[in-house]
CSV table of C-alpha atoms and ligand atoms in Angstrom, one decimal:
chain,number,residue,atom,x,y,z
A,1,MET,CA,54.0,-75.2,-41.1
A,2,SER,CA,53.0,-71.7,-42.1
A,3,SER,CA,55.7,-69.1,-43.0
A,4,LEU,CA,56.7,-66.7,-40.2
A,5,LEU,CA,59.6,-64.9,-42.0
A,6,SER,CA,60.1,-64.4,-45.6
A,7,VAL,CA,63.3,-63.0,-47.0
A,8,ARG,CA,63.5,-62.0,-50.7
A,9,ASP,CA,66.4,-61.0,-52.8
A,10,LEU,CA,68.2,-59.5,-49.7
A,11,ARG,CA,71.4,-57.5,-50.7
A,12,VAL,CA,73.8,-55.8,-48.3
A,13,ASP,CA,76.9,-53.8,-49.3
A,14,TYR,CA,79.8,-52.6,-47.2
A,15,GLU,CA,81.3,-49.3,-48.1
A,16,THR,CA,85.1,-49.7,-48.6
A,17,PRO,CA,87.8,-47.3,-50.0
A,18,ALA,CA,87.8,-49.6,-53.1
A,19,GLY,CA,84.1,-49.4,-53.6
A,20,PRO,CA,81.0,-51.3,-52.4
A,21,ALA,CA,81.7,-54.8,-51.3
A,22,ARG,CA,78.6,-57.0,-51.8
A,23,ALA,CA,78.5,-59.0,-48.6
A,24,VAL,CA,75.0,-60.5,-49.1
A,25,SER,CA,73.8,-61.1,-52.6
A,26,GLY,CA,70.2,-61.9,-53.5
A,27,VAL,CA,69.4,-64.2,-50.6
A,28,SER,CA,65.8,-65.5,-50.4
A,29,PHE,CA,64.2,-68.1,-48.1
A,30,ASP,CA,61.1,-68.7,-46.0
A,31,LEU,CA,61.2,-69.7,-42.3
A,32,ALA,CA,58.2,-71.6,-41.0
A,33,ARG,CA,56.7,-71.3,-37.5
A,34,GLY,CA,58.7,-73.4,-35.1
A,35,GLU,CA,61.3,-74.2,-37.6
A,36,PHE,CA,65.1,-74.3,-36.9
A,37,LEU,CA,67.1,-73.0,-39.9
A,38,ALA,CA,70.9,-73.1,-39.7
A,39,ILE,CA,73.1,-71.0,-41.9
A,40,VAL,CA,76.6,-72.3,-42.3
A,41,GLY,CA,79.7,-71.1,-44.1
A,42,GLU,CA,83.3,-70.0,-43.5
A,43,SER,CA,84.2,-66.6,-41.9
A,44,GLY,CA,83.4,-63.7,-44.1
A,45,CYS,CA,80.8,-65.5,-46.2
A,46,GLY,CA,78.1,-62.9,-45.2
A,47,LYS,CA,76.0,-65.1,-42.8
A,48,SER,CA,76.2,-62.8,-39.8
A,49,THR,CA,75.7,-59.7,-41.9
A,50,MET,CA,72.6,-61.4,-43.3
A,51,LEU,CA,71.3,-62.0,-39.7
A,52,PHE,CA,71.9,-58.4,-38.8
A,53,ALA,CA,70.1,-57.2,-42.0
A,54,ILE,CA,67.1,-59.5,-41.1
A,55,ALA,CA,67.0,-58.0,-37.5
A,56,GLN,CA,67.4,-54.5,-39.1
A,57,LEU,CA,70.5,-53.9,-37.0
A,58,LEU,CA,73.0,-53.0,-39.7
A,59,THR,CA,75.2,-50.1,-39.0
A,60,TYR,CA,77.7,-48.1,-41.2
A,61,PRO,CA,79.7,-49.2,-43.3
A,62,ALA,CA,77.1,-51.9,-44.0
A,63,SER,CA,73.7,-51.0,-45.5
A,64,GLN,CA,70.9,-52.9,-47.1
A,65,VAL,CA,70.7,-52.0,-50.8
A,66,GLY,CA,67.9,-54.3,-51.8
A,67,GLY,CA,65.3,-56.9,-50.9
A,68,THR,CA,62.6,-57.3,-48.4
A,69,VAL,CA,62.3,-59.0,-44.9
A,70,THR,CA,58.7,-59.8,-44.2
A,71,PHE,CA,57.8,-60.9,-40.7
A,72,GLU,CA,54.1,-62.0,-40.3
A,73,GLY,CA,53.1,-60.0,-43.4
A,74,VAL,CA,55.0,-56.8,-42.3
A,75,ASP,CA,58.0,-55.7,-44.4
A,76,LEU,CA,60.5,-54.7,-41.6
A,77,THR,CA,62.6,-52.8,-44.1
A,78,THR,CA,59.9,-50.2,-44.5
A,79,LEU,CA,59.4,-49.5,-40.7
A,80,ARG,CA,60.7,-46.5,-38.8
A,81,PRO,CA,62.9,-47.1,-35.8
A,82,GLU,CA,60.0,-46.5,-33.3
A,83,GLU,CA,57.8,-49.0,-35.3
A,84,LEU,CA,60.7,-51.6,-35.3
A,85,ARG,CA,61.0,-51.2,-31.5
A,86,GLN,CA,57.5,-52.6,-31.2
A,87,HIS,CA,58.6,-55.8,-32.9
A,88,ARG,CA,62.0,-56.3,-31.2
A,89,TRP,CA,62.0,-58.6,-28.2
A,90,ARG,CA,58.2,-59.2,-28.5
A,91,ASP,CA,58.3,-60.7,-32.0
A,92,PHE,CA,61.9,-61.5,-32.6
A,93,SER,CA,65.1,-61.3,-30.4
A,94,VAL,CA,68.8,-61.7,-31.1
A,95,VAL,CA,71.4,-63.7,-29.2
A,96,MET,CA,74.8,-62.2,-30.0
A,97,GLN,CA,78.0,-64.1,-30.5
A,98,SER,CA,79.9,-63.1,-27.4
A,99,ALA,CA,77.8,-62.7,-24.2
A,100,MET,CA,80.8,-61.1,-22.5
A,101,ASN,CA,80.6,-58.2,-25.0
A,102,ALA,CA,76.8,-58.1,-25.3
A,103,LEU,CA,76.2,-58.0,-21.5
A,104,ASN,CA,76.9,-54.9,-19.5
A,105,PRO,CA,79.7,-55.8,-17.1
A,106,THR,CA,78.7,-53.1,-14.6
A,107,MET,CA,75.1,-54.3,-14.2
A,108,SER,CA,73.8,-57.4,-12.5
A,109,ILE,CA,72.1,-60.0,-14.7
A,110,GLY,CA,68.7,-59.2,-13.0
A,111,ALA,CA,69.1,-55.5,-13.7
A,112,GLN,CA,69.8,-56.2,-17.3
A,113,LEU,CA,66.8,-58.5,-17.7
A,114,ALA,CA,64.6,-56.0,-15.9
A,115,ASP,CA,65.8,-53.2,-18.2
A,116,VAL,CA,64.4,-55.1,-21.2
A,117,CYS,CA,61.0,-55.6,-19.5
A,118,ARG,CA,60.7,-51.9,-18.5
A,119,ALA,CA,61.6,-50.8,-22.0
A,120,HIS,CA,59.1,-53.1,-23.8
A,121,THR,CA,56.2,-53.7,-21.3
A,122,ASP,CA,54.1,-51.9,-18.7
A,123,TRP,CA,54.7,-54.7,-16.1
A,124,ASP,CA,55.0,-53.6,-12.5
A,125,ALA,CA,58.1,-54.4,-10.4
A,126,ALA,CA,56.8,-57.6,-8.9
A,127,ARG,CA,55.9,-59.1,-12.3
A,128,ILE,CA,59.2,-58.1,-13.8
A,129,THR,CA,61.1,-59.8,-10.9
A,130,GLN,CA,59.0,-62.9,-11.3
A,131,ARG,CA,59.5,-63.1,-15.0
A,132,CYS,CA,63.2,-62.6,-14.8
A,133,ALA,CA,63.5,-65.4,-12.2
A,134,GLU,CA,61.3,-67.6,-14.5
A,135,VAL,CA,63.5,-67.2,-17.6
A,136,LEU,CA,66.7,-67.8,-15.7
A,137,ALA,CA,65.2,-71.0,-14.3
A,138,MET,CA,64.2,-72.0,-17.8
A,139,VAL,CA,67.8,-72.0,-18.9
A,140,SER,CA,68.9,-73.9,-15.8
A,141,ILE,CA,70.4,-70.9,-13.9
A,142,ASP,CA,69.5,-70.6,-10.3
A,143,PRO,CA,67.5,-67.3,-9.9
A,144,ALA,CA,69.8,-66.4,-7.1
A,145,HIS,CA,72.1,-65.3,-10.0
A,146,LEU,CA,69.8,-62.4,-10.7
A,147,LYS,CA,72.2,-60.6,-8.3
A,148,SER,CA,75.3,-61.8,-10.0
A,149,TYR,CA,77.4,-59.8,-12.5
A,150,PRO,CA,78.5,-61.3,-15.8
A,151,PHE,CA,82.1,-61.8,-14.7
A,152,GLN,CA,80.8,-64.1,-11.9
A,153,LEU,CA,79.2,-66.5,-14.3
A,154,SER,CA,81.0,-69.1,-16.5
A,155,GLY,CA,81.0,-68.7,-20.3
A,156,GLY,CA,78.2,-71.2,-20.7
A,157,MET,CA,76.1,-69.5,-18.0
A,158,ARG,CA,76.6,-66.1,-19.6
A,159,GLN,CA,75.5,-67.4,-23.0
A,160,ARG,CA,72.4,-69.1,-21.3
A,161,ALA,CA,71.7,-65.8,-19.6
A,162,MET,CA,71.6,-64.2,-23.0
A,163,ILE,CA,69.2,-66.8,-24.2
A,164,ALA,CA,67.0,-66.1,-21.1
A,165,MET,CA,67.0,-62.5,-22.0
A,166,ALA,CA,66.0,-63.3,-25.6
A,167,LEU,CA,63.1,-65.3,-24.3
A,168,LEU,CA,61.8,-62.7,-21.8
A,169,LEU,CA,58.8,-61.6,-23.9
A,170,GLU,CA,58.2,-65.0,-25.6
A,171,PRO,CA,59.2,-64.0,-29.1
A,172,LYS,CA,58.2,-66.1,-32.1
A,173,LEU,CA,61.7,-66.0,-33.6
A,174,VAL,CA,65.1,-66.1,-31.9
A,175,ILE,CA,68.0,-65.1,-34.1
A,176,MET,CA,71.3,-66.6,-32.9
A,177,ASP,CA,74.7,-65.4,-34.2
A,178,GLU,CA,77.3,-68.1,-33.4
A,179,PRO,CA,76.2,-68.3,-29.7
A,180,THR,CA,78.4,-71.3,-29.1
A,181,SER,CA,81.6,-70.2,-30.7
A,182,ALA,CA,83.3,-69.1,-27.4
A,183,LEU,CA,82.4,-72.4,-25.6
A,184,ASP,CA,84.2,-75.7,-25.3
A,185,VAL,CA,82.5,-78.7,-27.0
A,186,VAL,CA,80.8,-79.9,-23.8
A,187,ALA,CA,79.3,-76.5,-23.1
A,188,GLN,CA,78.3,-76.2,-26.8
A,189,ARG,CA,76.4,-79.5,-26.7
A,190,SER,CA,74.7,-78.6,-23.5
A,191,LEU,CA,73.6,-75.2,-24.8
A,192,MET,CA,72.3,-76.7,-28.0
A,193,ARG,CA,70.3,-79.3,-26.1
A,194,GLN,CA,68.8,-76.5,-24.0
A,195,VAL,CA,67.8,-74.4,-27.1
A,196,GLN,CA,66.2,-77.5,-28.5
A,197,ALA,CA,64.2,-78.3,-25.4
A,198,LEU,CA,63.1,-74.6,-25.1
A,199,ARG,CA,62.0,-74.6,-28.7
A,200,GLU,CA,59.9,-77.7,-28.3
A,201,GLN,CA,58.4,-76.2,-25.1
A,202,LEU,CA,57.7,-72.7,-26.4
A,203,GLY,CA,57.4,-73.2,-30.1
A,204,PHE,CA,59.6,-70.4,-31.3
A,205,SER,CA,61.5,-70.5,-34.6
A,206,VAL,CA,65.3,-70.3,-34.7
A,207,LEU,CA,67.6,-68.7,-37.3
A,208,PHE,CA,71.1,-69.9,-36.3
A,209,VAL,CA,74.4,-68.9,-37.9
A,210,THR,CA,77.6,-71.0,-37.4
A,211,HIS,CA,80.8,-71.8,-39.1
A,212,ASP,CA,80.9,-75.2,-37.5
A,213,MET,CA,78.4,-77.6,-39.1
A,214,SER,CA,78.8,-80.2,-36.4
A,215,VAL,CA,77.1,-77.8,-33.9
A,216,VAL,CA,73.8,-77.9,-35.8
A,217,SER,CA,73.9,-81.3,-37.4
A,218,HIS,CA,71.5,-82.8,-34.8
A,219,PHE,CA,69.4,-79.8,-34.0
A,220,SER,CA,68.4,-77.9,-37.2
A,221,ASP,CA,65.5,-78.8,-39.5
A,222,ARG,CA,67.0,-77.2,-42.6
A,223,LEU,CA,70.5,-76.0,-43.6
A,224,ALA,CA,71.5,-73.2,-45.9
A,225,VAL,CA,75.2,-73.1,-47.0
A,226,MET,CA,76.5,-69.7,-47.8
A,227,TYR,CA,79.6,-68.8,-49.9
A,228,ALA,CA,80.8,-65.3,-50.9
A,229,GLY,CA,77.4,-63.7,-49.9
A,230,GLU,CA,75.2,-66.2,-51.8
A,231,VAL,CA,73.3,-69.3,-50.7
A,232,VAL,CA,74.8,-72.1,-52.7
A,233,GLU,CA,72.8,-75.0,-51.3
A,234,MET,CA,69.7,-75.4,-49.1
A,235,GLY,CA,67.7,-78.4,-48.0
A,236,SER,CA,66.8,-80.5,-45.0
A,237,THR,CA,69.7,-80.9,-42.6
A,238,ARG,CA,69.7,-84.7,-43.0
A,239,ALA,CA,69.7,-84.5,-46.8
A,240,VAL,CA,72.5,-82.0,-47.0
A,241,PHE,CA,74.6,-84.0,-44.5
A,242,ASP,CA,73.9,-87.4,-46.1
A,243,ASP,CA,74.3,-86.2,-49.7
A,244,PRO,CA,75.8,-82.8,-50.1
A,245,GLN,CA,75.5,-81.7,-53.7
A,246,HIS,CA,77.4,-78.4,-54.1
A,247,PRO,CA,81.2,-78.9,-54.2
A,248,TYR,CA,81.6,-76.2,-51.5
A,249,SER,CA,79.2,-78.1,-49.2
A,250,HIS,CA,81.3,-81.2,-49.8
A,251,GLY,CA,84.4,-79.3,-48.8
A,252,LEU,CA,82.8,-78.1,-45.6
A,253,MET,CA,81.7,-81.7,-44.7
A,254,ASP,CA,85.3,-82.9,-45.2
A,255,ALA,CA,86.6,-80.2,-43.0
A,256,PHE,CA,85.1,-81.2,-39.7
A,257,PRO,CA,85.2,-84.5,-37.7
A,258,SER,CA,82.2,-86.8,-37.3
A,259,LEU,CA,81.5,-88.8,-34.2
A,260,LEU,CA,80.0,-91.6,-36.3
A,261,GLY,CA,81.6,-93.9,-38.8
A,262,ALA,CA,85.3,-94.7,-39.4
A,263,PRO,CA,88.0,-92.1,-38.6
A,264,ARG,CA,88.9,-90.1,-41.7
A,265,VAL,CA,91.5,-87.5,-42.7
A,266,LEU,CA,90.2,-84.0,-42.5
A,267,THR,CA,90.9,-81.7,-45.4
A,268,GLY,CA,90.5,-77.9,-45.8
A,269,ILE,CA,89.3,-76.1,-48.9
A,270,ALA,CA,92.3,-74.7,-50.7
A,271,GLY,CA,92.4,-71.1,-51.8
A,272,ASN,CA,90.5,-68.0,-50.6
A,273,PRO,CA,87.1,-66.6,-51.2
A,274,PRO,CA,86.9,-64.1,-54.1
A,275,SER,CA,87.0,-60.3,-53.9
A,276,LEU,CA,83.5,-59.0,-53.1
A,277,VAL,CA,84.4,-55.6,-54.5
A,278,ASN,CA,85.3,-56.9,-57.9
A,279,PRO,CA,83.8,-60.4,-57.9
A,280,PRO,CA,84.8,-62.7,-60.9
A,281,GLY,CA,82.3,-63.5,-63.6
A,282,GLY,CA,80.8,-66.9,-63.5
A,283,CYS,CA,80.7,-69.1,-60.4
A,284,LEU,CA,82.2,-67.4,-57.3
A,285,PHE,CA,83.6,-70.8,-56.2
A,286,ALA,CA,85.3,-71.6,-59.5
A,287,ALA,CA,88.8,-70.7,-58.4
A,288,ARG,CA,88.6,-73.3,-55.6
A,289,CYS,CA,86.5,-75.9,-57.1
A,290,ALA,CA,88.0,-79.3,-58.1
A,291,GLN,CA,85.2,-79.9,-60.5
A,292,VAL,CA,85.3,-76.6,-62.3
A,293,MET,CA,84.3,-76.6,-66.0
A,294,ASP,CA,84.8,-74.0,-68.7
A,295,VAL,CA,81.2,-72.8,-68.4
A,296,CYS,CA,81.7,-72.1,-64.7
A,297,ARG,CA,84.2,-69.3,-65.4
A,298,SER,CA,81.8,-67.3,-67.6
A,299,VAL,CA,78.2,-68.1,-66.5
A,300,HIS,CA,77.0,-67.4,-63.0
A,301,PRO,CA,74.9,-70.4,-61.9
A,302,GLU,CA,71.3,-69.9,-60.8
A,303,LEU,CA,70.0,-71.3,-57.5
A,304,LEU,CA,67.5,-73.9,-58.8
A,305,GLU,CA,65.2,-76.2,-56.8
A,306,GLU,CA,64.5,-79.8,-57.3
A,307,ASP,CA,62.8,-82.2,-54.8
A,308,GLY,CA,63.1,-79.7,-52.0
A,309,ARG,CA,66.8,-79.2,-52.5
A,310,THR,CA,68.2,-76.0,-54.0
A,311,VAL,CA,71.7,-75.9,-55.4
A,312,ARG,CA,73.7,-73.2,-57.2
A,313,CYS,CA,76.0,-75.3,-59.5
A,314,HIS,CA,76.3,-76.1,-63.2
A,315,LEU,CA,76.9,-79.7,-62.4
A,316,PHE,CA,73.2,-80.0,-61.5
A,317,HIS,CA,71.9,-77.5,-64.1
A,318,PRO,CA,74.4,-78.0,-67.0
A,319,VAL,CA,74.0,-74.8,-69.1
A,320,ALA,CA,77.0,-76.1,-71.0
A,321,SER,CA,74.7,-78.7,-72.6
B,401,LIG,FE1,82.3,-75.9,-59.2
B,401,LIG,FE2,81.3,-75.1,-61.5
B,401,LIG,FE3,79.7,-76.0,-59.6
B,401,LIG,FE4,80.9,-73.6,-59.4
B,401,LIG,S1,79.4,-74.2,-60.9
B,401,LIG,S2,80.7,-75.2,-57.8
B,401,LIG,S3,82.9,-74.1,-60.3
B,401,LIG,S4,81.2,-77.2,-60.7
């Protein structure tokens, strides 16, 4: 698979009264055409901020302070707003966390879909109506709901309508920020199956953020685990689930139930993430890590790759020795 998106050394700060808080710190990865990459981590680890930076949607107090985001050879960070507009919806689209907040409650679903078409294409009214009906049908919503308002749809239908909107212009990449977090587990599963089927049918790539690893366990190709603004582990989803290497990845695995295997006691990860304004030296996970060593408190571990897995932990790259 060839690379569609290339992120290098991405850094994002939030301006705070105490000084800049480094929310995303030196994140780099490639996303192949048609690939599904899931980004997991607890709330506040920087995963949604990173998605917004990739989509060039950051607003004050957040700002990108370094790095590049290259989409099909074009560095999005160098484009003017009008140039970016040419790429949005056509090349990449974003599905927000809460459809109820993202959709306009005073406009019908059809009017909102048509708005996107009018803003980004020169299609006539008949073609717009046809395309809007097509994408609703693709996400299993009766096109009769083009006339419905968001409050007339269930939570799952609203979220599917958001996905329909994201697919209007057949983008190559769909960026999803916790699209299932407001849904019950049955609706979550149904939505994920739908995304999977559409991806197989249309061939788009997915960048998917979630705090719940179980949501993506059966759907993503690769998994990136983020902690305190950094990627601490990345690899194929199966490999990371079957054999997590970073102690934080282990902690996340132990914190959610599995449908397979014997029942087990769930455990949380004790402690809190570090200050991002004055981060400690050494490993950012050291204060919560059961396997912490002396070296961890003074030397910041590098993210190193071996056999397709990347891990940021001295246990696997023992500088102590
Ligand atoms: Fe734990 Fe040390 Fe690895 Fe950090 S580097 S995760 S503190 S063992």
